[in-house]
mmCIF file of C-alpha atoms and ligand atoms in Angstrom:
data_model
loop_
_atom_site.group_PDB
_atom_site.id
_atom_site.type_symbol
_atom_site.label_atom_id
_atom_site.label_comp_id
_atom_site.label_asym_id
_atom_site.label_seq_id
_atom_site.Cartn_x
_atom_site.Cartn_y
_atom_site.Cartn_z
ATOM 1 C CA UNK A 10 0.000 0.000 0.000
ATOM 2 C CA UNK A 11 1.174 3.348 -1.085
ATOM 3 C CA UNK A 12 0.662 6.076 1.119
ATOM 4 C CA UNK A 13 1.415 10.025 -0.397
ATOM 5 C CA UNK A 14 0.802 11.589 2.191
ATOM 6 C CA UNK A 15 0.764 11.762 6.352
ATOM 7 C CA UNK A 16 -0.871 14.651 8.302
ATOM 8 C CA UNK A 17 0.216 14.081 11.779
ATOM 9 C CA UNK A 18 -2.582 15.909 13.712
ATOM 10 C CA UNK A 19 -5.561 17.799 12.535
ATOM 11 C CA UNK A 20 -8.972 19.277 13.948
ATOM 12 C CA UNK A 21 -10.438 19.709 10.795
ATOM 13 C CA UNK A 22 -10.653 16.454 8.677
ATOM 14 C CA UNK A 23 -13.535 14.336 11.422
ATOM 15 C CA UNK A 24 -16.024 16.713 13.038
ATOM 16 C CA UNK A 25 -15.504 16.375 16.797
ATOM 17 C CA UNK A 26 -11.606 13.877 16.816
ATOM 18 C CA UNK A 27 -8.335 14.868 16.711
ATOM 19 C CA UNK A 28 -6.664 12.664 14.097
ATOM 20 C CA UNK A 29 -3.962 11.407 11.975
ATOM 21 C CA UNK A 30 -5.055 11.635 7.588
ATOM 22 C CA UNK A 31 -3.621 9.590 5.592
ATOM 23 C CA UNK A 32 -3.484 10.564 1.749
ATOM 24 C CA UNK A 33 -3.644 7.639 -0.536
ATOM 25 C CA UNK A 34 -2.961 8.485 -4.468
ATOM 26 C CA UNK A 35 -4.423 8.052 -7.554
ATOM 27 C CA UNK A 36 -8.630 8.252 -8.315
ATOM 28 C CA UNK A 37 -11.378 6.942 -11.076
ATOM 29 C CA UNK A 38 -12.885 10.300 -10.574
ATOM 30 C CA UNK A 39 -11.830 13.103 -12.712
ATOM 31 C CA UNK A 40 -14.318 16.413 -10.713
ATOM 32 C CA UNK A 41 -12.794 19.327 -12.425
ATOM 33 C CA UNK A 42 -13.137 21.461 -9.048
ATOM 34 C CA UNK A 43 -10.637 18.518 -7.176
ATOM 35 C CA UNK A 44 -7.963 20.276 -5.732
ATOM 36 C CA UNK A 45 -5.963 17.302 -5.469
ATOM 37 C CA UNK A 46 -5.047 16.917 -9.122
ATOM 38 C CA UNK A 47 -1.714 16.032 -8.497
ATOM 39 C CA UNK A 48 -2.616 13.082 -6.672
ATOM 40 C CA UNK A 49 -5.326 12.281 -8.799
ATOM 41 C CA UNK A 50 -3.376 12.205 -12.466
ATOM 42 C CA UNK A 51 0.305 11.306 -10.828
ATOM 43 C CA UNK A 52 -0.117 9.017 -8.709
ATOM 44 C CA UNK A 53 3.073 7.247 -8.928
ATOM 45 C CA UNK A 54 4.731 10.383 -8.643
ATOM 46 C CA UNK A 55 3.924 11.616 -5.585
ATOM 47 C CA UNK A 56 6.096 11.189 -2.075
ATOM 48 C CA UNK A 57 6.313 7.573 -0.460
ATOM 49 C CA UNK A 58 5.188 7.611 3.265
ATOM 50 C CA UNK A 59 6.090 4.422 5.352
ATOM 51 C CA UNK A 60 4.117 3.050 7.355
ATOM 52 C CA UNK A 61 6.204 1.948 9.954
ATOM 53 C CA UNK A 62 6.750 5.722 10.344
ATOM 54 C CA UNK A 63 3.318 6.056 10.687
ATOM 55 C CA UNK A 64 2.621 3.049 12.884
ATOM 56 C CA UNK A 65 5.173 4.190 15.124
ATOM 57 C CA UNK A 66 3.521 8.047 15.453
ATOM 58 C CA UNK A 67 0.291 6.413 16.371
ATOM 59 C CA UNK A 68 1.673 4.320 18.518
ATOM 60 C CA UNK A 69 3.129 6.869 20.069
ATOM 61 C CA UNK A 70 0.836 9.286 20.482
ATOM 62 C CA UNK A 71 -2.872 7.056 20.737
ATOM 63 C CA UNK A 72 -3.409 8.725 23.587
ATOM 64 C CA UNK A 73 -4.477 11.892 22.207
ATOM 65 C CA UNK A 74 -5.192 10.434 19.172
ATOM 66 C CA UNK A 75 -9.009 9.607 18.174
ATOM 67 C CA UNK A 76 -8.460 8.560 14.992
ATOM 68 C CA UNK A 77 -7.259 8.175 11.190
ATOM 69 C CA UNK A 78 -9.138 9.427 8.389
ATOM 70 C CA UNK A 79 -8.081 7.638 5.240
ATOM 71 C CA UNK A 80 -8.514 9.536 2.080
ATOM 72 C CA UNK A 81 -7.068 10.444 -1.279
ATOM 73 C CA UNK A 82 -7.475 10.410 -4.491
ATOM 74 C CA UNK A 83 -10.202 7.593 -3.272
ATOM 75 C CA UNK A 84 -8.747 5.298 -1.289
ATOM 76 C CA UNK A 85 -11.262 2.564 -2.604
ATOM 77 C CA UNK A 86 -8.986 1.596 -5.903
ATOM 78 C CA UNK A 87 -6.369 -0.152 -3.286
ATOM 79 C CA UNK A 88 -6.493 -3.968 -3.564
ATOM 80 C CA UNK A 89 -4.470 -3.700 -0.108
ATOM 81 C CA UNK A 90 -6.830 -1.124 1.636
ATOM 82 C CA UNK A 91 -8.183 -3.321 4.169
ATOM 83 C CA UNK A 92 -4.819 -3.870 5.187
ATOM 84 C CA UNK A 93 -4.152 -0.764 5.545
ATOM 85 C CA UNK A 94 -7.684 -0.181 7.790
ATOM 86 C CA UNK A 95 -6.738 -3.521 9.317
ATOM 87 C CA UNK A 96 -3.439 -2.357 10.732
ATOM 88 C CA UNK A 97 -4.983 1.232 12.099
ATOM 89 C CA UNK A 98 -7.625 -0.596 13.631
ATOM 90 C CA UNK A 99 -4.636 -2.899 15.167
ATOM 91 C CA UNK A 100 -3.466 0.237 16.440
ATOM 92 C CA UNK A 101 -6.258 0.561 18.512
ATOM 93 C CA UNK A 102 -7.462 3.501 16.577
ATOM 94 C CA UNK A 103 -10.814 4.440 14.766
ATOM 95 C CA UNK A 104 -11.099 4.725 11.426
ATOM 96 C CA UNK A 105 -12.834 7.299 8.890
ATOM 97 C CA UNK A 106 -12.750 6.610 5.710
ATOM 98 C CA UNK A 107 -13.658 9.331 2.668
ATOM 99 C CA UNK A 108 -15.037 7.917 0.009
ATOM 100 C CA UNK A 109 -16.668 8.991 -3.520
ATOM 101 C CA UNK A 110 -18.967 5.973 -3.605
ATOM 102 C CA UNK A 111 -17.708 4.590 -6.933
ATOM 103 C CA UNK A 112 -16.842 0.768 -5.463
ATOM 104 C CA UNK A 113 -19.828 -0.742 -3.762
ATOM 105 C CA UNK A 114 -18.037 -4.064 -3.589
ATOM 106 C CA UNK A 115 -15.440 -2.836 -2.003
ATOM 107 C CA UNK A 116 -17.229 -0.370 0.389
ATOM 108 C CA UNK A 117 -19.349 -3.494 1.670
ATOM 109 C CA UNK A 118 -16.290 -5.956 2.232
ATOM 110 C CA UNK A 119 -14.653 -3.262 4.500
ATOM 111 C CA UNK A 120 -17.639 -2.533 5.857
ATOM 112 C CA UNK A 121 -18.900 -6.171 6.676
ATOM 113 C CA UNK A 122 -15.456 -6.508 7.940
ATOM 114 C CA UNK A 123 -16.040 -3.942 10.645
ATOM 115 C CA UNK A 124 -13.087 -1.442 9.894
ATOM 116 C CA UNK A 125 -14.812 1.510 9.404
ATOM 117 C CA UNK A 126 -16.237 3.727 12.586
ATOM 118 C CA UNK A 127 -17.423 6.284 10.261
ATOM 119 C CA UNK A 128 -17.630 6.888 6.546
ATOM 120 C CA UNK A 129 -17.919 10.173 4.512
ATOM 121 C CA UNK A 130 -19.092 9.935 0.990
ATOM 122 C CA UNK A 131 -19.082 12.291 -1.857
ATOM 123 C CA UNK A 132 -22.278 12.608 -4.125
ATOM 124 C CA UNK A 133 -21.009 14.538 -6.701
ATOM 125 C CA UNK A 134 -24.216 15.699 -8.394
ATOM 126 C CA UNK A 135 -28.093 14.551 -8.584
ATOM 127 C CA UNK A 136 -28.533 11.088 -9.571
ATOM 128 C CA UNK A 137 -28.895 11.539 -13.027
ATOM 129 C CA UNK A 138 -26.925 12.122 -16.210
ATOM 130 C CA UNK A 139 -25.349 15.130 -14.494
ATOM 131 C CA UNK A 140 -22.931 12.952 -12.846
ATOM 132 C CA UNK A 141 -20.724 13.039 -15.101
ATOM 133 C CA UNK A 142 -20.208 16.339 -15.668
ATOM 134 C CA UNK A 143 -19.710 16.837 -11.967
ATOM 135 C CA UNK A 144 -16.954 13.820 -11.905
ATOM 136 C CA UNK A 145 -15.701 12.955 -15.328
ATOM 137 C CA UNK A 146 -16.757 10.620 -17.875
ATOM 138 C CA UNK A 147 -17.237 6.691 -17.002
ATOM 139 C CA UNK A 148 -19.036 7.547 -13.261
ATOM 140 C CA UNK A 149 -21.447 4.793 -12.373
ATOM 141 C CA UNK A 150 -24.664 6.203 -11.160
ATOM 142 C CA UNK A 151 -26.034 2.840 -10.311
ATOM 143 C CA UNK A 152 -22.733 2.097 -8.400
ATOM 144 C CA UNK A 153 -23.031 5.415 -6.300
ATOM 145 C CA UNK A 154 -26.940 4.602 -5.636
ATOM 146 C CA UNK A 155 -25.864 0.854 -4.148
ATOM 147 C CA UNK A 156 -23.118 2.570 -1.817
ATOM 148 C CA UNK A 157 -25.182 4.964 -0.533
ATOM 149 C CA UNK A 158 -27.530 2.272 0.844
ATOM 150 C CA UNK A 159 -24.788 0.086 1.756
ATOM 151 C CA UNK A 160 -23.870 2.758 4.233
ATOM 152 C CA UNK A 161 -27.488 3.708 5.082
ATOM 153 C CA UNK A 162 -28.497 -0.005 5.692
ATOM 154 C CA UNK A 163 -24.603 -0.732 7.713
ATOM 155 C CA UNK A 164 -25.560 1.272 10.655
ATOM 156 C CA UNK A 165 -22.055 2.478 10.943
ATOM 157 C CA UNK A 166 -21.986 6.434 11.482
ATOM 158 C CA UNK A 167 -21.902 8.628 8.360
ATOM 159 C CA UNK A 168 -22.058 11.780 6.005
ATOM 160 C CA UNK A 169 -22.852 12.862 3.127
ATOM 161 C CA UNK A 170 -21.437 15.304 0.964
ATOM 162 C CA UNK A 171 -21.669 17.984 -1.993
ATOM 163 C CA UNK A 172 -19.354 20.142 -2.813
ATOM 164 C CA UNK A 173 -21.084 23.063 -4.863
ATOM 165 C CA UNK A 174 -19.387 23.874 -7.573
ATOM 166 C CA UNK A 175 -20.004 26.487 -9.595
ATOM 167 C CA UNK A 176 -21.181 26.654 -13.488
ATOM 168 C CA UNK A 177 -21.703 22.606 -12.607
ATOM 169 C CA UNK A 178 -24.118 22.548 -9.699
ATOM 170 C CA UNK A 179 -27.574 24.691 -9.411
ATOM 171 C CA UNK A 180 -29.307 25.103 -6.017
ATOM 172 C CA UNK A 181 -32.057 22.757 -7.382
ATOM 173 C CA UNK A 182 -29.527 20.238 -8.036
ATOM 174 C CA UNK A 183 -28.086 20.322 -4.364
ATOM 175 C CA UNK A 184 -32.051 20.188 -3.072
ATOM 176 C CA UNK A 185 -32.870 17.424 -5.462
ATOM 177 C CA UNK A 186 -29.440 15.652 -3.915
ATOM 178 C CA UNK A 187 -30.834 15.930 -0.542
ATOM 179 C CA UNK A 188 -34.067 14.866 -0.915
ATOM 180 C CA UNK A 189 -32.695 11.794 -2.384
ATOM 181 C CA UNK A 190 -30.787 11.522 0.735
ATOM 182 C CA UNK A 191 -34.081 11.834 2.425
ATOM 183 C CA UNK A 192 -33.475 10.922 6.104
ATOM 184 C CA UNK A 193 -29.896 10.624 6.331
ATOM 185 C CA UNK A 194 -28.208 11.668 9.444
ATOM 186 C CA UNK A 195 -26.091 14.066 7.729
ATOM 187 C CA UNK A 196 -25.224 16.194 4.993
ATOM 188 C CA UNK A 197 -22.298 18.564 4.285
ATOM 189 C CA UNK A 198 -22.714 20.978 2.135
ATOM 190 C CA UNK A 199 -18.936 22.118 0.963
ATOM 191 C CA UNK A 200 -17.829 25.842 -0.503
ATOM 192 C CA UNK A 201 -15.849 25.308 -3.492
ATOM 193 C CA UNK A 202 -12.227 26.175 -3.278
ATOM 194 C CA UNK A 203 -10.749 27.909 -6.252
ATOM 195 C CA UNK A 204 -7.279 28.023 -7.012
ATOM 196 C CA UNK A 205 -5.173 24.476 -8.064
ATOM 197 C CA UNK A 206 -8.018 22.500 -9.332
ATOM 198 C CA UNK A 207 -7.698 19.470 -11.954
ATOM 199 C CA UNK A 208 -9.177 21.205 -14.613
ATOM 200 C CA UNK A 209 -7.384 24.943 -15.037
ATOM 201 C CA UNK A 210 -10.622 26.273 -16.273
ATOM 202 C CA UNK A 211 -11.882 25.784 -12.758
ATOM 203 C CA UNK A 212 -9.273 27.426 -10.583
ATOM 204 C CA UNK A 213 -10.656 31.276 -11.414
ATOM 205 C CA UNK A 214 -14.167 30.512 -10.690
ATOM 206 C CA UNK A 215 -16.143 32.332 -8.554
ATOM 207 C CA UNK A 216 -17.368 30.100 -5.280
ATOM 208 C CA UNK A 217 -21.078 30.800 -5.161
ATOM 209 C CA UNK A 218 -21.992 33.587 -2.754
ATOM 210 C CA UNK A 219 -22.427 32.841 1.087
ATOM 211 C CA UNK A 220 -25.896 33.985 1.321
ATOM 212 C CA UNK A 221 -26.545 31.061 -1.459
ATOM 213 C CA UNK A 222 -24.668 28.611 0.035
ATOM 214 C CA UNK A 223 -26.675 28.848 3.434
ATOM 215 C CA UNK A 224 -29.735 28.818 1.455
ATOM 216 C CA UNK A 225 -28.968 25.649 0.042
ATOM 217 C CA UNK A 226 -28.808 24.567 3.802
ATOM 218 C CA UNK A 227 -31.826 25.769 4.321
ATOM 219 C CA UNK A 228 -33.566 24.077 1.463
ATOM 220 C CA UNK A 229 -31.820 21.092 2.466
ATOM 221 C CA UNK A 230 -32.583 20.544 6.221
ATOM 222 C CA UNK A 231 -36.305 19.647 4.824
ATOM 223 C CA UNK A 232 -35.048 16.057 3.772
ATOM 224 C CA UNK A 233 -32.046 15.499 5.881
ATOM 225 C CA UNK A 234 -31.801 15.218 9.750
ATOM 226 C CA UNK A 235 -28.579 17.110 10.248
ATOM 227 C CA UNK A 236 -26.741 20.230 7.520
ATOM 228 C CA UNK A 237 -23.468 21.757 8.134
ATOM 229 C CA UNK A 238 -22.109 24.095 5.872
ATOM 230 C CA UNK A 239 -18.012 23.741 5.659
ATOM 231 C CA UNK A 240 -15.593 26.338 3.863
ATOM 232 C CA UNK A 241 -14.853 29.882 3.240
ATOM 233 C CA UNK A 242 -18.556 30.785 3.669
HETATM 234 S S1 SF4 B 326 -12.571 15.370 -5.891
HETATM 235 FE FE1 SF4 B 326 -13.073 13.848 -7.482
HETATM 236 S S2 SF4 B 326 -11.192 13.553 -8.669
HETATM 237 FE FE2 SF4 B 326 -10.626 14.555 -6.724
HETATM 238 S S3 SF4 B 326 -10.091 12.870 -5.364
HETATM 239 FE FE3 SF4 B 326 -12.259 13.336 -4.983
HETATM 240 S S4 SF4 B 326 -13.395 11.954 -6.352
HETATM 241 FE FE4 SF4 B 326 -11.254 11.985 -7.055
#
């Protein structure tokens, strides 16, 4: 397992845990507003991490420590992943894992497997053929629709989230996303970030304006149990 990056401690990447994140490289995704790109189209060129450098950080510092978020790139495309959750969870850690949905198969093997504590999943656009505009030719609709009951049905704790970006996502597309959701525990709804995005066209667009953004959340927490709004809003 390839690891391309280790954040020692953050606040920011599991609502409420102070964790390790773990960066795993490449994606089947291609969202022009990613702002991962590098990891996402060079994979194999990207840093090595070790993991017995990270095994022995964790070890040493558990105490604090309330977690590991794996993500990426999407850390589902690893053969080796449940190792890799296997090994944290050895640790005597929880596991997050952030996820765009794409690999139902292998979503319900970790999850059936009991390494995840708590999953966030991208849905990238409404469940139609706007997906792909939203994350690149070749995404599976069907395959995001059977993870996002796989999660709903697993009873593990969860999120969902949309990141709205702009000239690709309307406000009736994020309320028509949500009331699919209809009932989940929670939904994020994510300011886009402009500046190093995959596709260049994206980095000097405008993020929506706040006041839409919260109105989105608005609109929103009529389907959904829980909203929070994350980003520069
Ligand atoms: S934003 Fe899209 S392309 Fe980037 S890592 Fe996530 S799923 Fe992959």
């Amino acid at each position: 397992m390839r690891i391309a990056g280790f954040i020692k401690t953050s606040l920011l990447d599991w609502d409420g845990h102070v964790v390790s994140s773990l960066y795993l490289p490449g994606c089947n995704y291609r969202c022009p507003y990613c702002h991962n790109p590098d990891l996402v189209l060079r994979p194999d060129e990207q840093d090595e991490v070790q993991w017995d450098e990270v095994e022995e950080y964790l070890d040493r510092n558990k105490d604090f420590l309330d977690g590991v978020v794996v993500t990426g790139g999407e850390p589902t495309v690893h053969s080796d992943l449940r190792g890799l959750l296997s090994r944290i969870k050895d640790a005597g850690l929880k596991v997050k894992l952030d996820t765009n949905g794409s690999r139902p198969d292998a979503l319900e093997d970790l999850l059936d497997a009991a390494l995840i504590d708590y999953v966030a999943m991208d849905v990238k656009a409404p469940l139609n053929e706007k997906y792909a505009l939203a994350a690149g030719e070749g995404a599976d609709v069907e395959a995001v629709k059977r993870s996002i009951e796989l999660i709903r049905a697993s009873g593990v704790d969860h999120e969902f989230r949309v990141t709205v970006a702009p000239h690709i996502l309307t406000a009736e597309d994020v309320e028509a996303i949500a009331a699919y959701l209809g009932g989940a525990r929670k939904l994020a709804i994510q300011q886009f970030r402009p500046g190093m995005t995959l596709d260049p066209a994206m980095s000097a667009a405008s993020p929506l304006p706040s006041s839409e953004i919260l109105a989105m959340a608005e609109a929103a927490k009529r389907y959904v149990r829980q909203v929070v709004v994350r980003g520069d809003v």
